[in-house]
mmCIF file of N, CA and C in Angstrom:
data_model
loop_
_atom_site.group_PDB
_atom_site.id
_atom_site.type_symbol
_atom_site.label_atom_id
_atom_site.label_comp_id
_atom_site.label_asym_id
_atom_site.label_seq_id
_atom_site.Cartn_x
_atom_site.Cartn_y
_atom_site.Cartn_z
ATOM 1 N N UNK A 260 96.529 -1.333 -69.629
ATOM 2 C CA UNK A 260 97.351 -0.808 -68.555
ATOM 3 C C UNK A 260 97.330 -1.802 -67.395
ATOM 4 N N UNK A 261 98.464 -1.821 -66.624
ATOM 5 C CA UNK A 261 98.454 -2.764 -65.540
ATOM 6 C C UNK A 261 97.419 -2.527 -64.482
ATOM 7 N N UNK A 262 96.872 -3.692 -63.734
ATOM 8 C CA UNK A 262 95.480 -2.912 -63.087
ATOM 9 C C UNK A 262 96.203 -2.984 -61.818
ATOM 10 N N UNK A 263 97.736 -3.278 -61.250
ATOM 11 C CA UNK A 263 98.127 -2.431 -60.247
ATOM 12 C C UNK A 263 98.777 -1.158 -60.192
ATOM 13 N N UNK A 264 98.469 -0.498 -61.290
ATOM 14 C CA UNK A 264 98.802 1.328 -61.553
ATOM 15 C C UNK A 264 97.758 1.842 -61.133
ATOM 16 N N UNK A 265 97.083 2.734 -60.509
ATOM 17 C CA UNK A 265 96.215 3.303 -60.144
ATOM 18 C C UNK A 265 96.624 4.652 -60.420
ATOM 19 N N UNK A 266 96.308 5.541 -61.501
ATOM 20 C CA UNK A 266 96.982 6.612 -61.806
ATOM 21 C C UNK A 266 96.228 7.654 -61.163
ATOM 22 N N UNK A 267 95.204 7.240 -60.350
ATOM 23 C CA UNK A 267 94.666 8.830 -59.675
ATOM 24 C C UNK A 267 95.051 8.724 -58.115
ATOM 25 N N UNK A 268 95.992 7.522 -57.358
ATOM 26 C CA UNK A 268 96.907 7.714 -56.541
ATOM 27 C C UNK A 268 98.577 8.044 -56.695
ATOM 28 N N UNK A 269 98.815 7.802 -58.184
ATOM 29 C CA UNK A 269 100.053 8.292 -58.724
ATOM 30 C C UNK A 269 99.565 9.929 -59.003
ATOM 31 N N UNK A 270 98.594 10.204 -59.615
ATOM 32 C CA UNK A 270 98.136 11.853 -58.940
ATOM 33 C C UNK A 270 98.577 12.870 -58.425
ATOM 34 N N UNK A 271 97.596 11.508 -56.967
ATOM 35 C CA UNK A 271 98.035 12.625 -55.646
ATOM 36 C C UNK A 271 99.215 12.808 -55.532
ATOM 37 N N UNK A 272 100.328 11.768 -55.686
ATOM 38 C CA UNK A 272 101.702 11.563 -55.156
ATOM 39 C C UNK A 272 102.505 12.960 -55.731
ATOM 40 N N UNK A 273 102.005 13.017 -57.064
ATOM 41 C CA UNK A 273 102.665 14.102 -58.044
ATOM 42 C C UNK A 273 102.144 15.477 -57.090
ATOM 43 N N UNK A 274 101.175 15.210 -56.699
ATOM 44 C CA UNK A 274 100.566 16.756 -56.154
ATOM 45 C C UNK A 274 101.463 16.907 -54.949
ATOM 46 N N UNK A 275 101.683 15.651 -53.945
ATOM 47 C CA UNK A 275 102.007 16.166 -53.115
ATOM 48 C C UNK A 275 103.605 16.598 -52.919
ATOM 49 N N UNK A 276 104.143 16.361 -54.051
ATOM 50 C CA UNK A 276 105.421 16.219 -54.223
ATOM 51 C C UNK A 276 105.889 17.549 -54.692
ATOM 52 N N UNK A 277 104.845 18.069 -55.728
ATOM 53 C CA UNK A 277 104.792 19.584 -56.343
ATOM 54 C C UNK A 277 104.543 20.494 -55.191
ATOM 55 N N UNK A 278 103.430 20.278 -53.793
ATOM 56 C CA UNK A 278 103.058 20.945 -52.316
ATOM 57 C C UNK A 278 104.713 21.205 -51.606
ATOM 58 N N UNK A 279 105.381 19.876 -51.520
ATOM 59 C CA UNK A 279 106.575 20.364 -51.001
ATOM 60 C C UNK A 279 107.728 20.642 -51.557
ATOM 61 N N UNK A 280 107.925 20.516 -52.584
ATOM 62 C CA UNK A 280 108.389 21.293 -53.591
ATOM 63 C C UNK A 280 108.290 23.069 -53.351
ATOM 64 N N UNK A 281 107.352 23.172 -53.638
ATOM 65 C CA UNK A 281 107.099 24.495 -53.120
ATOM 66 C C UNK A 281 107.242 24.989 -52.386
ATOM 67 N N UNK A 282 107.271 24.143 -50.851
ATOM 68 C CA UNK A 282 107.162 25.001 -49.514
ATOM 69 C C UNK A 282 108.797 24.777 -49.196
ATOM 70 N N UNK A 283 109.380 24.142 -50.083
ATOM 71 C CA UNK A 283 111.064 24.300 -50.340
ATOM 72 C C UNK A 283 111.564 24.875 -50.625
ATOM 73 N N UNK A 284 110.932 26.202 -51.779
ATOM 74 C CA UNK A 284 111.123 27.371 -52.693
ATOM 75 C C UNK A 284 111.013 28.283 -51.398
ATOM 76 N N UNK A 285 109.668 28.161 -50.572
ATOM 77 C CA UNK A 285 109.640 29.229 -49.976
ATOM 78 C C UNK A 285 110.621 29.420 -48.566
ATOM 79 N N UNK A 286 110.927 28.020 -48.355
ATOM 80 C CA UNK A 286 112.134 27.912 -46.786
ATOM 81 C C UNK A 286 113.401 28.243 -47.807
ATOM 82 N N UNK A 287 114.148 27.928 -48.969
ATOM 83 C CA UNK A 287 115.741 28.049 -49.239
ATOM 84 C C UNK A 287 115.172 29.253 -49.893
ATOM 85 N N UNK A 288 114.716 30.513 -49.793
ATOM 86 C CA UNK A 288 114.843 31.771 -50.827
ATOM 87 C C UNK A 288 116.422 32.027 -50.277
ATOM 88 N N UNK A 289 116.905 31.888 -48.980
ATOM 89 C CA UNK A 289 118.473 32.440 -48.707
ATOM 90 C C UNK A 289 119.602 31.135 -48.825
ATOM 91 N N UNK A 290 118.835 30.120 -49.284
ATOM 92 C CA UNK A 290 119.911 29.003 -50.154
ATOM 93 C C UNK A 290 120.111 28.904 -50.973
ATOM 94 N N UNK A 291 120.834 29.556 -52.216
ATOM 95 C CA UNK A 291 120.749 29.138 -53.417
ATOM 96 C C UNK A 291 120.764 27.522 -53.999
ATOM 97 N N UNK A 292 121.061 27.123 -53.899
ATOM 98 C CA UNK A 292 120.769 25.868 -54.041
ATOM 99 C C UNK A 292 119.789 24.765 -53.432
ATOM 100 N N UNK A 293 118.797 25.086 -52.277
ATOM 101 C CA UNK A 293 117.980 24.632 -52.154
ATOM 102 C C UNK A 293 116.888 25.488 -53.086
ATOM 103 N N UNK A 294 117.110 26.566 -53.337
ATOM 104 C CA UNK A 294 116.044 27.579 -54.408
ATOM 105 C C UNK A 294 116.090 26.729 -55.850
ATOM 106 N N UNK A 295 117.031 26.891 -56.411
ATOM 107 C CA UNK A 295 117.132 26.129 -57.808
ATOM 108 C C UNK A 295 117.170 24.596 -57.823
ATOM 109 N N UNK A 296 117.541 23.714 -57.105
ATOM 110 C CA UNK A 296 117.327 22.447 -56.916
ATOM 111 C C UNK A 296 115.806 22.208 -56.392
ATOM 112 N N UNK A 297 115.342 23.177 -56.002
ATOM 113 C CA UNK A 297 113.858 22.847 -55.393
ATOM 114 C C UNK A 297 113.058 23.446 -57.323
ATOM 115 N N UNK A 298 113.366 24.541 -57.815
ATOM 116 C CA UNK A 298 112.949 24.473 -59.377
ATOM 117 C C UNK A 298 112.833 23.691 -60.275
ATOM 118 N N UNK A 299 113.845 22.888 -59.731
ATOM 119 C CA UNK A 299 113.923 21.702 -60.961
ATOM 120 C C UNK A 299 113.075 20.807 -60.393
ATOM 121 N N UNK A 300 112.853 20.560 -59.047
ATOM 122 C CA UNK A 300 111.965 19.846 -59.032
ATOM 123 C C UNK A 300 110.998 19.816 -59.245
ATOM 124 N N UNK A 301 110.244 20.886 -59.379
ATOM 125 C CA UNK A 301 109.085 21.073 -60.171
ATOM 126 C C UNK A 301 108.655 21.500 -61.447
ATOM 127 N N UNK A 302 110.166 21.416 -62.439
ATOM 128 C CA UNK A 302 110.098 21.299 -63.530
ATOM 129 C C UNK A 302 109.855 20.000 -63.677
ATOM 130 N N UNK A 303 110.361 19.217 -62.874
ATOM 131 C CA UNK A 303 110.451 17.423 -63.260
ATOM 132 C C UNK A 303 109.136 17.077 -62.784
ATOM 133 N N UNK A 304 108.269 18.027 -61.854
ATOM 134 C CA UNK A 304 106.736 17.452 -61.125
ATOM 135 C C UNK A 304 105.770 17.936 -62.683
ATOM 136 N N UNK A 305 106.176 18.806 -63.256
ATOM 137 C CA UNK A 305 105.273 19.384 -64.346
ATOM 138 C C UNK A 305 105.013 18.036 -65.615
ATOM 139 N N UNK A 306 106.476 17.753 -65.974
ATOM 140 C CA UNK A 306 106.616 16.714 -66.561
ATOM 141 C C UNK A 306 105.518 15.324 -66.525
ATOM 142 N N UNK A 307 105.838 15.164 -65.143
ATOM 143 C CA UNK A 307 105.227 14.233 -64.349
ATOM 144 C C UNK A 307 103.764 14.229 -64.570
ATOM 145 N N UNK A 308 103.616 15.923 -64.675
ATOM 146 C CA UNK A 308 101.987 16.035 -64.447
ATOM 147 C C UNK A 308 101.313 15.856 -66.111
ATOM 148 N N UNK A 309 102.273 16.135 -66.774
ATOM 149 C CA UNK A 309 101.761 15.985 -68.001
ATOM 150 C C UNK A 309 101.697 14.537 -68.907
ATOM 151 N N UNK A 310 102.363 13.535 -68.312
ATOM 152 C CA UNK A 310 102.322 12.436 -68.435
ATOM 153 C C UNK A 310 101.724 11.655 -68.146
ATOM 154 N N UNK A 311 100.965 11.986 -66.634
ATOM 155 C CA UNK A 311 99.639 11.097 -66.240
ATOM 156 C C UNK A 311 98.510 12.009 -66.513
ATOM 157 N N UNK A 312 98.262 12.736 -66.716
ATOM 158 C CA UNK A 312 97.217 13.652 -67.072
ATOM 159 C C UNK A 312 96.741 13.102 -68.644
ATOM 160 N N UNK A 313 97.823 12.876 -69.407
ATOM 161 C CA UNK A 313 97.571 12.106 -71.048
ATOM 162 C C UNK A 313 96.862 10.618 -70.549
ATOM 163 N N UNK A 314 97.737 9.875 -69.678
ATOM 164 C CA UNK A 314 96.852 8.612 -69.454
ATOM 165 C C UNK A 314 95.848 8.789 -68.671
ATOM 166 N N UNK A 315 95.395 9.774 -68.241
ATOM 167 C CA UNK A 315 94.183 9.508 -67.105
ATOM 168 C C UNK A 315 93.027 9.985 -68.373
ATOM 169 N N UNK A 316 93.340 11.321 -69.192
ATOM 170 C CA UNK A 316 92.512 11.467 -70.333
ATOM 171 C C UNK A 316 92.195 9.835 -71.221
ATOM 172 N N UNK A 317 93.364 9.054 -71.619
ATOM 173 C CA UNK A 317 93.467 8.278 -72.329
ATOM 174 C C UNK A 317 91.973 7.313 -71.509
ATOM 175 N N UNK A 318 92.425 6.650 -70.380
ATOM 176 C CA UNK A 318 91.524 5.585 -69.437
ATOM 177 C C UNK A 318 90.165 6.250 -69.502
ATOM 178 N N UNK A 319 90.061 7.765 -69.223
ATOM 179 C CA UNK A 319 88.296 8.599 -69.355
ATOM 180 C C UNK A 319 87.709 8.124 -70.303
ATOM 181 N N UNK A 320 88.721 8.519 -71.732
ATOM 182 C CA UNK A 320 87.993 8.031 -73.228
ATOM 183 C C UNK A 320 87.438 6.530 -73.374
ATOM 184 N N UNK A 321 88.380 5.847 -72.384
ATOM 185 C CA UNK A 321 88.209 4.222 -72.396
ATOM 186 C C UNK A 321 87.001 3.561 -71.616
ATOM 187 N N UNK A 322 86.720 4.430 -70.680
ATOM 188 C CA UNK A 322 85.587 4.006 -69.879
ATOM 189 C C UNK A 322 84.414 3.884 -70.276
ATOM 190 N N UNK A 323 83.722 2.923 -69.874
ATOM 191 C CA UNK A 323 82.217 2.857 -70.612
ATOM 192 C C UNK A 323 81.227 3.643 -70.146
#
């Protein structure tokens, strides 16, 4: 893996992105479209999360 990826600051980024994500759900409940455009975004943060979560398992197994 490239050793300028640092996947437990790509992480946080995912976390904090899923934090406002959320607090987007909770300001547009009377926008429909900030409600469902804010869903997908955290369908796409889940994604996200499940993709570095495989490589951060992967790098654990790798460590000495």
């Amino acid at each position: 893996m490239n050793q300028d990826c640092d996947l437990n600051s790509i992480h946080a980024q995912i976390q904090a992105i899923k934090s406002a994500a959320g607090e987007l759900i909770k300001f547009g409940r009377d926008f429909p479209a900030v409600d469902k455009n804010s869903l997908r975004i955290l369908a796409c943060v889940k994604m996200l999360e499940l993709n570095v979560s495989d490589l951060l398992a992967l790098e654990e197994d790798r460590a000495p």
